[in-house]
XYZ file of C-alpha atoms in Angstrom:
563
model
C 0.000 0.000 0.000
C 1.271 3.611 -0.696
C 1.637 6.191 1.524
C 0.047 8.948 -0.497
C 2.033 12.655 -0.877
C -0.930 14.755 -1.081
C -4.813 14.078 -0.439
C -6.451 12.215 -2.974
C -10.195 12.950 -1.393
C -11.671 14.887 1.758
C -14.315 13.622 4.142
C -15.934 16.090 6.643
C -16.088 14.729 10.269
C -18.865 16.896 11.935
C -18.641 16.276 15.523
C -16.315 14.875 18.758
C -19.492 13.125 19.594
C -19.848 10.924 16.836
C -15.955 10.478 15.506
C -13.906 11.030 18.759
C -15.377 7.671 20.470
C -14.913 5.460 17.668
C -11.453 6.545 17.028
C -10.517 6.052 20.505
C -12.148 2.724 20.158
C -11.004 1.460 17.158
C -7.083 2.860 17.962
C -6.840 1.358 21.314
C -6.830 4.393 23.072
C -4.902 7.015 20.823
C -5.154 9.916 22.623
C -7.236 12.496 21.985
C -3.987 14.715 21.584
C -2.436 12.336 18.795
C -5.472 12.626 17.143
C -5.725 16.214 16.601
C -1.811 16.226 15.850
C -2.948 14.278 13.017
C -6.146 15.994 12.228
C -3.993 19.610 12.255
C -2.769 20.109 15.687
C -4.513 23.208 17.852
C -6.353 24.354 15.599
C -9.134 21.327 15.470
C -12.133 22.120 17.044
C -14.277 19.133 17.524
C -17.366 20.832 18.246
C -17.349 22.595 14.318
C -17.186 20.122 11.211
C -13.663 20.576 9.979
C -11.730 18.553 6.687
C -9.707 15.245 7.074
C -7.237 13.903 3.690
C -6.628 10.421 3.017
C -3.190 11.008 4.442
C -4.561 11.763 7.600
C -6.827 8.466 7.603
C -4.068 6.889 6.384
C -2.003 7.710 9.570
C -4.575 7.378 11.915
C -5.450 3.970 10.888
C -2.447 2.691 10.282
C -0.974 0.841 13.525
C -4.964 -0.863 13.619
C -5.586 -1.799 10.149
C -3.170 -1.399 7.366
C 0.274 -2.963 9.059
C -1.813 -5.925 10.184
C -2.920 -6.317 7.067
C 0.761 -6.479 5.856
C 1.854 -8.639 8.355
C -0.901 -11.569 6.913
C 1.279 -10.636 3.541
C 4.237 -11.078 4.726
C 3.142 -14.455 6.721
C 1.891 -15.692 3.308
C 4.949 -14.622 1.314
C 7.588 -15.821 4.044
C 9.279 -18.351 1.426
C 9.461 -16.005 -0.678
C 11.744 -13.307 1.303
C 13.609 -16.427 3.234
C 16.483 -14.938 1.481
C 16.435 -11.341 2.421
C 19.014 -10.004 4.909
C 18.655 -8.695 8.810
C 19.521 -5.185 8.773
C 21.715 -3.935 11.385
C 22.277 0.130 11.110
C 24.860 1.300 13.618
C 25.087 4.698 13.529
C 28.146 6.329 16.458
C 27.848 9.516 17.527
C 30.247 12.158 16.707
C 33.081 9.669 15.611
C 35.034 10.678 13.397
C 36.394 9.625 10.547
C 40.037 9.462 12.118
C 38.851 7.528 15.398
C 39.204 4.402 14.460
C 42.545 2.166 13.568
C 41.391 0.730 10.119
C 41.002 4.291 8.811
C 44.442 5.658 10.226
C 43.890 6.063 14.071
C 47.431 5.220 15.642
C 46.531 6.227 18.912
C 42.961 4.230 19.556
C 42.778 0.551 18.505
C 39.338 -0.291 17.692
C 40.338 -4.699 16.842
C 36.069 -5.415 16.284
C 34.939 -2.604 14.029
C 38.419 -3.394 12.332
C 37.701 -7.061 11.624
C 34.342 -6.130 10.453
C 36.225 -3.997 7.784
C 38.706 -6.320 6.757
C 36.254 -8.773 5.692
C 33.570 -5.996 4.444
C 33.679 -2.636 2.411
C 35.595 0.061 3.773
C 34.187 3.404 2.190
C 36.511 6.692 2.200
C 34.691 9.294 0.869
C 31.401 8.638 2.823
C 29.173 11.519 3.891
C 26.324 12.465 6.073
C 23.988 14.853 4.867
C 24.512 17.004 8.027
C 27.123 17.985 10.233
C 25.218 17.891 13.405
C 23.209 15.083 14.845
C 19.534 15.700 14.405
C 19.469 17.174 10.708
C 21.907 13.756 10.155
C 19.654 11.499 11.612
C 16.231 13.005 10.108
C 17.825 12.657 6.241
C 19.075 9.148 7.021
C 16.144 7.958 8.021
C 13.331 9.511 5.592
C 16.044 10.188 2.372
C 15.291 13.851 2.476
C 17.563 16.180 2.817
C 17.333 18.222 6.048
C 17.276 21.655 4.658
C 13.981 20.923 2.977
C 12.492 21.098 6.033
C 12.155 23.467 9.418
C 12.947 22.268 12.576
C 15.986 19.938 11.559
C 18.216 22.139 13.807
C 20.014 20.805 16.587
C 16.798 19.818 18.884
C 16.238 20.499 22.396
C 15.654 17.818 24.937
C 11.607 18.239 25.067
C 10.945 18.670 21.118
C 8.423 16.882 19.752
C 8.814 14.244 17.419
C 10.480 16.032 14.570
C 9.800 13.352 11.119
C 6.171 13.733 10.131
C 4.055 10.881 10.722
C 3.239 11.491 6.968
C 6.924 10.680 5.832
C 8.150 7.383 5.007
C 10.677 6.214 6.648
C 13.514 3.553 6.370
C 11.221 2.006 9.223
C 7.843 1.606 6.956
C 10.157 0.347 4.087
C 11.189 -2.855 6.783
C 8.008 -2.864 8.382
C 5.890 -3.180 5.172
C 8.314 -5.609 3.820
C 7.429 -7.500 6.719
C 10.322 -7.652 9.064
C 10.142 -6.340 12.839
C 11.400 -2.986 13.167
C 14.008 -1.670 16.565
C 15.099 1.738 17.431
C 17.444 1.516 20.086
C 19.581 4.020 21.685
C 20.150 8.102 20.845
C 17.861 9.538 19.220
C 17.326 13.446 19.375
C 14.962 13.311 16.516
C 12.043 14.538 19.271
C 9.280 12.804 21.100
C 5.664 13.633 21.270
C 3.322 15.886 19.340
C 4.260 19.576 21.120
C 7.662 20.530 22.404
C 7.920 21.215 25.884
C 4.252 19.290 26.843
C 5.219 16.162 27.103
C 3.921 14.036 30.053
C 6.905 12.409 31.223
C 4.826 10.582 33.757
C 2.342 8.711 31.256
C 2.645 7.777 28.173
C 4.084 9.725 24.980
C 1.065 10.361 22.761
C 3.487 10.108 19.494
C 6.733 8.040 19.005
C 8.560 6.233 16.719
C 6.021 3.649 16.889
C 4.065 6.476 14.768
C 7.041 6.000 11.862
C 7.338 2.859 11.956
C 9.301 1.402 14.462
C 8.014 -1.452 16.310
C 9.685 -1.663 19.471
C 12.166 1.119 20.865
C 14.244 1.821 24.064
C 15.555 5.892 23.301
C 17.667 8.261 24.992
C 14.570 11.106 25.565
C 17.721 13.303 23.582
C 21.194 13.126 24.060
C 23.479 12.725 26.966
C 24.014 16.051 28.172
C 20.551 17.131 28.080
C 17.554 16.635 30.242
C 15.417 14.456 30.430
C 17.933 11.985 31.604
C 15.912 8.856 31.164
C 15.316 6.080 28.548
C 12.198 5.575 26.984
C 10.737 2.298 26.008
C 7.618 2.062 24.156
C 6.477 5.512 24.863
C 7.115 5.583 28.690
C 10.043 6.394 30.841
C 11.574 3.223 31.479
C 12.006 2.122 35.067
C 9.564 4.954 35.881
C 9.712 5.880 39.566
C 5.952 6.893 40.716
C 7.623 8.731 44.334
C 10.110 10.769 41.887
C 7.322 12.461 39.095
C 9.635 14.085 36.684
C 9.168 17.651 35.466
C 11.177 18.945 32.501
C 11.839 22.888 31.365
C 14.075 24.782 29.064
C 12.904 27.794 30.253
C 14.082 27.884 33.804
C 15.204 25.859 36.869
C 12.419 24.757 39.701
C 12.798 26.035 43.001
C 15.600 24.579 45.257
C 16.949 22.178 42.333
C 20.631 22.400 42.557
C 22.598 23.687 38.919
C 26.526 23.414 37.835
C 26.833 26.786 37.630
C 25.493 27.590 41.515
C 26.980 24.056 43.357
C 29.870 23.037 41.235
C 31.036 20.967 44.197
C 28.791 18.601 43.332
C 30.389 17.549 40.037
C 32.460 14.887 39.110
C 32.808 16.411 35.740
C 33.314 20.257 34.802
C 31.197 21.841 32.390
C 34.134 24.360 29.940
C 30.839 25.885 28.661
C 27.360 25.662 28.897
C 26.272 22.540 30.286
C 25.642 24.318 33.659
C 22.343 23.570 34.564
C 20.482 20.336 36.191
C 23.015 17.980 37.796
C 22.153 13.906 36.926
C 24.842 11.781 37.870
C 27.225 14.522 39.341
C 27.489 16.009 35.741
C 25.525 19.553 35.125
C 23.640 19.514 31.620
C 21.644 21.525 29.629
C 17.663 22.103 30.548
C 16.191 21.752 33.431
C 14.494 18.902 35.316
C 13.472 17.262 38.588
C 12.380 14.247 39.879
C 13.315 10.872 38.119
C 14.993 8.696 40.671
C 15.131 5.556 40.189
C 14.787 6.175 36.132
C 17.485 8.319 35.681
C 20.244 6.742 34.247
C 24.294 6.343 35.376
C 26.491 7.699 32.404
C 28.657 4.535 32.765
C 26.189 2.769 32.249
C 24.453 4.202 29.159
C 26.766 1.936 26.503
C 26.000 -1.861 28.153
C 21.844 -0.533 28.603
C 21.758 -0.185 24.794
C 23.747 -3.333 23.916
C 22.064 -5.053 26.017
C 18.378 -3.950 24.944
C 19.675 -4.516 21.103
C 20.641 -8.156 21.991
C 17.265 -9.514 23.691
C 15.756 -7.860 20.332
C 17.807 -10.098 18.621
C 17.084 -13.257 20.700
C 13.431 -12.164 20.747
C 13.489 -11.456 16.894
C 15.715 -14.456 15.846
C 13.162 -16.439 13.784
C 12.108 -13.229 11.739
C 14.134 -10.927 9.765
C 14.543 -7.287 11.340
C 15.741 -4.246 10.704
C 16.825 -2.322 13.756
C 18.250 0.974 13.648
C 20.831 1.009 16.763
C 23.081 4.044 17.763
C 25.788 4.509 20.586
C 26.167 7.412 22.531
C 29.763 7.261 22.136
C 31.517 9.304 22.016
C 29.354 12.277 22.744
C 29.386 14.418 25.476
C 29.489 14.129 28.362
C 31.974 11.582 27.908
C 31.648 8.744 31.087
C 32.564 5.460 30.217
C 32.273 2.130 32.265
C 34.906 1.778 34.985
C 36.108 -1.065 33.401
C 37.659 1.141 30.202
C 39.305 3.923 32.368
C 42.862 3.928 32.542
C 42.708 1.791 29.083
C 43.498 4.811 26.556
C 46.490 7.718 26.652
C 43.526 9.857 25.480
C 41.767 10.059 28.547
C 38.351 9.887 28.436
C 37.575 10.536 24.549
C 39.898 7.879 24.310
C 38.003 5.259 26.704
C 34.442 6.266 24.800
C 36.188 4.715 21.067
C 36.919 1.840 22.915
C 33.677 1.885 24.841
C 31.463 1.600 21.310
C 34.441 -0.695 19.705
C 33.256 -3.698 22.478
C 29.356 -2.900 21.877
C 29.946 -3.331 18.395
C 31.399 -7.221 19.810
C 28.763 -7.817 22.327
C 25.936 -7.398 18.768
C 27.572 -9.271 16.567
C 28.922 -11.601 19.061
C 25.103 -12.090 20.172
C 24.217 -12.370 16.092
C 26.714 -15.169 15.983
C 25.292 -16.715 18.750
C 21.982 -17.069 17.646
C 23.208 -17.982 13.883
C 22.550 -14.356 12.688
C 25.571 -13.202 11.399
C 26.071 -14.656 7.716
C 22.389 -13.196 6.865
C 22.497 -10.149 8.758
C 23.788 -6.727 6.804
C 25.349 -4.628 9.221
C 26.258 -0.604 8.367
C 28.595 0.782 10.814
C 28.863 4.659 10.473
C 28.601 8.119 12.126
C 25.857 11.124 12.389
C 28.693 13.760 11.944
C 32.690 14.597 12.386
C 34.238 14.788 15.853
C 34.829 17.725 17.981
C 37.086 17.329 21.055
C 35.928 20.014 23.431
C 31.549 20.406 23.671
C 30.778 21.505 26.985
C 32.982 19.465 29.221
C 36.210 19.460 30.725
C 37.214 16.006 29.650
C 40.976 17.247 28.803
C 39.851 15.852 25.487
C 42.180 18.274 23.625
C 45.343 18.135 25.772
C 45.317 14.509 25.895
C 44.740 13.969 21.835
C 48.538 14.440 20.918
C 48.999 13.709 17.560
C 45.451 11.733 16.829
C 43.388 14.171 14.801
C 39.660 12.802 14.965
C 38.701 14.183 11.616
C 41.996 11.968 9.565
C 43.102 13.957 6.588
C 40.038 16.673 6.842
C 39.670 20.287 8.061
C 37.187 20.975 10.563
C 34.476 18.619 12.044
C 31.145 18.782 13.883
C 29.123 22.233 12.950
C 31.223 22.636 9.742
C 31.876 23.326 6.307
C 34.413 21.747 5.696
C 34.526 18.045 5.113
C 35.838 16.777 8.343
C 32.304 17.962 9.319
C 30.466 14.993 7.163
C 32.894 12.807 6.553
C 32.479 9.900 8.498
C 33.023 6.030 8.773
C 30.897 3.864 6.600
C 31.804 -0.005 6.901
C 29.407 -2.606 5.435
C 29.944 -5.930 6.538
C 27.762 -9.106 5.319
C 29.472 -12.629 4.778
C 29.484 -14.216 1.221
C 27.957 -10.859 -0.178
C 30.213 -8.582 0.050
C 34.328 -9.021 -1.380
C 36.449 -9.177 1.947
C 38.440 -6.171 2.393
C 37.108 -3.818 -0.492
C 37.980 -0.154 -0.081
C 35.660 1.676 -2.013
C 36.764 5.852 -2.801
C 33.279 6.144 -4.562
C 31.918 9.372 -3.085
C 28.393 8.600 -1.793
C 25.962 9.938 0.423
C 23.511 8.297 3.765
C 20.919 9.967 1.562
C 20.919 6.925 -0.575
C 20.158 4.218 2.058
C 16.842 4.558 1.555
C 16.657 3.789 -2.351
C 19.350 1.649 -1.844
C 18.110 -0.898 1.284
C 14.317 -1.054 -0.421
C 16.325 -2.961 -3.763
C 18.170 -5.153 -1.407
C 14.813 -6.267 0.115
C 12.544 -5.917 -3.431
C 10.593 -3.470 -1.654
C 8.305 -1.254 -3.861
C 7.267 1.775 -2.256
C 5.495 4.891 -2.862
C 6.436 7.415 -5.376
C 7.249 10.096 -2.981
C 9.048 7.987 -0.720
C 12.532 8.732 0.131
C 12.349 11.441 -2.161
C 15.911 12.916 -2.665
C 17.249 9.458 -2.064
C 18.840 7.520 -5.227
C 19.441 3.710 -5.859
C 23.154 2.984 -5.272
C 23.127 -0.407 -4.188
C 25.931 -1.655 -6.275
C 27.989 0.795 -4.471
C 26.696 -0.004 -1.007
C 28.190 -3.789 -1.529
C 31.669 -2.692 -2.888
C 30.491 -3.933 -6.451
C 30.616 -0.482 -8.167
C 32.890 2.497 -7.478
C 31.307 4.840 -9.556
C 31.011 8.777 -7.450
C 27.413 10.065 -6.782
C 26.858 12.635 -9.657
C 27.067 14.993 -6.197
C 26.689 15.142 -2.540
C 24.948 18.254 -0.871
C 25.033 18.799 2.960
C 24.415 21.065 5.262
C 26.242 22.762 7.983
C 24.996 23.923 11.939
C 24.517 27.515 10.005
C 21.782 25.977 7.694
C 23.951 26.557 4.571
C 24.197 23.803 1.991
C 27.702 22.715 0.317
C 27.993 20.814 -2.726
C 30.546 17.950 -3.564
C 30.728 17.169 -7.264
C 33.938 14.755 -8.297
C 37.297 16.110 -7.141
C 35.495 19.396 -6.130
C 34.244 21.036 -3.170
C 32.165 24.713 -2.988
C 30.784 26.389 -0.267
C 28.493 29.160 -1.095
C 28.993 32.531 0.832
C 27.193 32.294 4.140
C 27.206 33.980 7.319
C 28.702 33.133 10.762
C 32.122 32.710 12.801
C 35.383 31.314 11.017
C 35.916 29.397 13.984
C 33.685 28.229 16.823
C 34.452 30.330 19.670
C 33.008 27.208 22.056
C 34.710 24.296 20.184
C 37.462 25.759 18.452
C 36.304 23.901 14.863
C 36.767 26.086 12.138
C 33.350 26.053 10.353
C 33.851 27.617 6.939
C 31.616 29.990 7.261
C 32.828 32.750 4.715
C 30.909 35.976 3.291
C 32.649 34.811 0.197
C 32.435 31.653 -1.872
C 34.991 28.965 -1.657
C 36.340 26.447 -4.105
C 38.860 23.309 -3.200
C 40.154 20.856 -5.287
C 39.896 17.907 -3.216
C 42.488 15.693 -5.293
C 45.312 17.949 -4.659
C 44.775 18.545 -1.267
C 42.115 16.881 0.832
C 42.614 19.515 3.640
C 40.926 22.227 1.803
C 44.004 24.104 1.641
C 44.172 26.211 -1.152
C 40.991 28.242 -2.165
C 40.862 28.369 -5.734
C 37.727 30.288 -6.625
C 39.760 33.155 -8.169
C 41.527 30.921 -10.571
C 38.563 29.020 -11.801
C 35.935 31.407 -11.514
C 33.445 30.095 -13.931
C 33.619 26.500 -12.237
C 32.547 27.867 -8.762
C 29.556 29.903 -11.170
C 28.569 26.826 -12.578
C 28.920 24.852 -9.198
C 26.986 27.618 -7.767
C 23.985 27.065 -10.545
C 23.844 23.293 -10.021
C 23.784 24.244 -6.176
C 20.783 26.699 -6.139
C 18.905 24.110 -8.534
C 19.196 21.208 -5.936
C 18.108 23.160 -3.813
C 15.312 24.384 -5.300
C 13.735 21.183 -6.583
């Protein structure tokens, strides 16, 4: 069934008393918040007849009627897909393309994600569409890129779920093909309808259950911001009923201690921001109170995701699955297990790479286990480049010496330049794939989508994964022919383009160099040119000697983005 793009036919609902009840019924309780989301947020009045699309039905209905529907499919046409893979995408956060040994790292040994590349694809000219984690994670996931949309900025603990229930995702593509779907781990794509009106106490009224995902266990954001909880299927996990949790962005409740008024209290030192509610003995950013026995213990964060992703595995063994798992590691605050400190000259930066290098063993060890591993596709990559110091005192720049996070590139996380979406993109999958393949195609997350639905012989809709392209050949090492281009999109909301050997980044406006993080960002009021083959560094601006290229790179710029 297609997910329709625009409405195809109207009906006109005329009261709450007559539709309200029956959807309740009929969606096993949907709240009566999700359903106005749905039906156009605030400004439904159920007392006054008002319009509802197809799309909208579509939505609504969904979860009760359609994906059951596919599942009695999928039971029927089981022999059929016997053959199709387990899809594993593990996505790190803020590694860099430089952090691990098999692309250069000398002073981090990372022997498991290695292995998986000597006996996979090793890509070197990989990029995410974003460099910053929630515009990343929005375009991997629906193959749209993240500037076609508002509200793919860096998000704040307590936004609400930013992907449109409307939008297919690489979740509906698995789902529909009939394998059980997983989010597990960060997610900072948003939860709920509204930002900041979430009920932290009850249950979410929309999740990722509302694109697709079957089952999920989520970081509410990211590490260093509030809430600190998990969330499994739409409810703080572990919830503790004597410790109600309230959440606010806006300013601290009464008598709740901050990092910036009792830094005694720390165990960690915020360098800047990062001052506010203490979990944990680290100060982060946003407010809360309450939580107890749900909040979570940093050192702890890495072995709560493995270990959620491996009893979906053992609960998921006899059906093929697509889960979508990402690390915290190694962003901030940076708190590994006890039993990695000391293990790293690099402190605790250091300790994180080798933190996500043994949850990348415990999965595939538990794949192996169950007799997983030789059909299950796993993607091992990252949301963005690295940045040393973001908000914490972790010494992560003194004790770096001569590892540089980004490899060859200039800058990293928030830039321009390409150490800001160039990242690590392994793809391992036994008797598939030619054992230790490096591949210097240049290619794009953007084209998982495209790519993943002809590895499964999904069809989907039209307007599916819309800016997303079918590369598959190059996702298995088969093919190293370049994208015709890669656009992405800096923390200032420009958008660079990457065609061949070249690089351009249009004029734009912010600081040369972050004053917080010390990345230099490429942010010039001028345009910039780099030949990429002569130096990879972006080294030499050259848009005064070939000034018609960067016109002409310009033109092919302003039409992508138009389209």
């Amino acid at each position: 069934m297609r997910r329709p793009n625009k409405p195809s036919k109207t009906f006109t609902v005329k009261t709450e008393t007559t539709l309200l009840p029956f959807l309740l019924e009929v969606l096993g309780g949907t709240s009566r918040n999700r359903i106005k989301a749905i039906l156009g947020g605030g400004g439904i009045n159920f007392e006054k007849p008002f319009f509802v699309s197809s799309p909208q039905i579509f939505t609504l209905m969904k979860s009760k009627f359609l994906l059951p529907s596919l599942s009695l499919l999928a039971m029927a046409t089981a022999a059929q897909r016997a053959d199709r893979p387990n899809v594993l995408l593990l996505v790190a956060d803020d590694l860099g393309y430089g952090d691990l040994s098999c692309y250069g790292a000398k002073r981090v040994s990372t022997p498991v994600v290695d292995s998986l590349a000597s006996r996979g694809v090793r890509f070197t000219d990989m990029h995410a569409c974003a460099s910053t984690s929630t515009p990343s994670r929005y375009s991997l996931l629906t193959g749209k890129y993240p500037f076609r949309r508002e509200g793919t900025d860096v998000a704040p603990g307590d936004a609400g779920l930013i992907i449109d229930p409307l939008e297919y995702t690489l979740a509906d593509l698995f789902k529909e093909a009939g394998y059980r779907t997983a989010a597990i781990g960060k997610w900072h794509l948003g939860l709920g309808s509204e930002t900041g009106k979430q009920d932290w106490n009850g249950k979410l009224d929309v999740t990722p259950a509302d694109i697709g995902f079957d089952y999920h266990y989520l970081m509410a954001a990211t590490a260093d911001r509030v809430p600190c909880v998990f969330i499994e299927q739409g409810r703080v996990a572990n919830y503790d009923a004597s410790a109600p949790i309230q959440v606010s962005y806006r300013k601290n409740f009464p008598g709740e201690p901050t990092g910036r008024t009792h830094p005694e209290m720390l165990k960690l030192l915020p360098s800047h921001g990062h001052d506010m509610s203490i979990v944990n003995g680290i100060s982060r950013i946003g407010y809360m109170k309450g939580g107890g026995k749900a909040l979570w213990r940093d050192e702890d964060i890495a072995d709560s995701i493995a270990a959620h992703a491996i009893n979906f595995i053992s609960q998921e063994a006899d059906k093929p699955f697509f889960m979508y798992l990402c690390t915290n590691d190694v962003h901030v605050p940076r708190y590994p297990h006890e039993r990695f400190r000391g293990k790293s000259p690099m402190g605790l930066r250091g300790e994180a790479i080798l933190q996500f290098d043994e949850t990348v063993r415990q999965v595939v060890t538990a794949l192996r286990e169950k007799g997983l591993d030789k059909n299950t596709l796993i993607i091992i990559t990252s949301d963005n480049g690295p940045v040393l110091d973001d908000g914490y005192r972790d010494e992560a720049w003194k004790l770096a010496g001569s590892h540089n996070p980004s490899g060859p590139f200039r800058g990293g996380k928030y830039s321009s330049y390409e150490g800001g979406t160039a990242v690590p993109f392994i793809v391992y999958w036994p008797n598939h794939v030619k054992a230790g393949t490096t591949s210097n195609a240049l290619s794009s997350h953007i084209d998982l989508g495209a790519s993943l639905a002809q590895l499964i012989g999904a069809k989907v809709p039209q307007e599916a994964f819309p800016d997303s392209r079918q590369h598959l050949r190059q996702l298995l090492g088969k093919s190293h022919r370049n994208r015709n281009f890669v656009v992405t999109m800096p923390n200032n909301r420009s958008v660079d383009l990457r065609v061949g050997r070249w690089k351009y980044i249009p004029a734009s406006h912010g600081y040369a160099e972050a004053w917080q993080t010390h990345i230099e960002t490429g942010y010039q009021l001028k345009p910039q040119l780099y030949d990429l083959r002569r130096s990879p560094y972006e080294g030499q601006e050259l848009s005064s000697r070939y000034p018609r290229l960067a016109h002409r790179l310009q033109k092919v710029l302003d039409k992508i983005v138009k389209q």
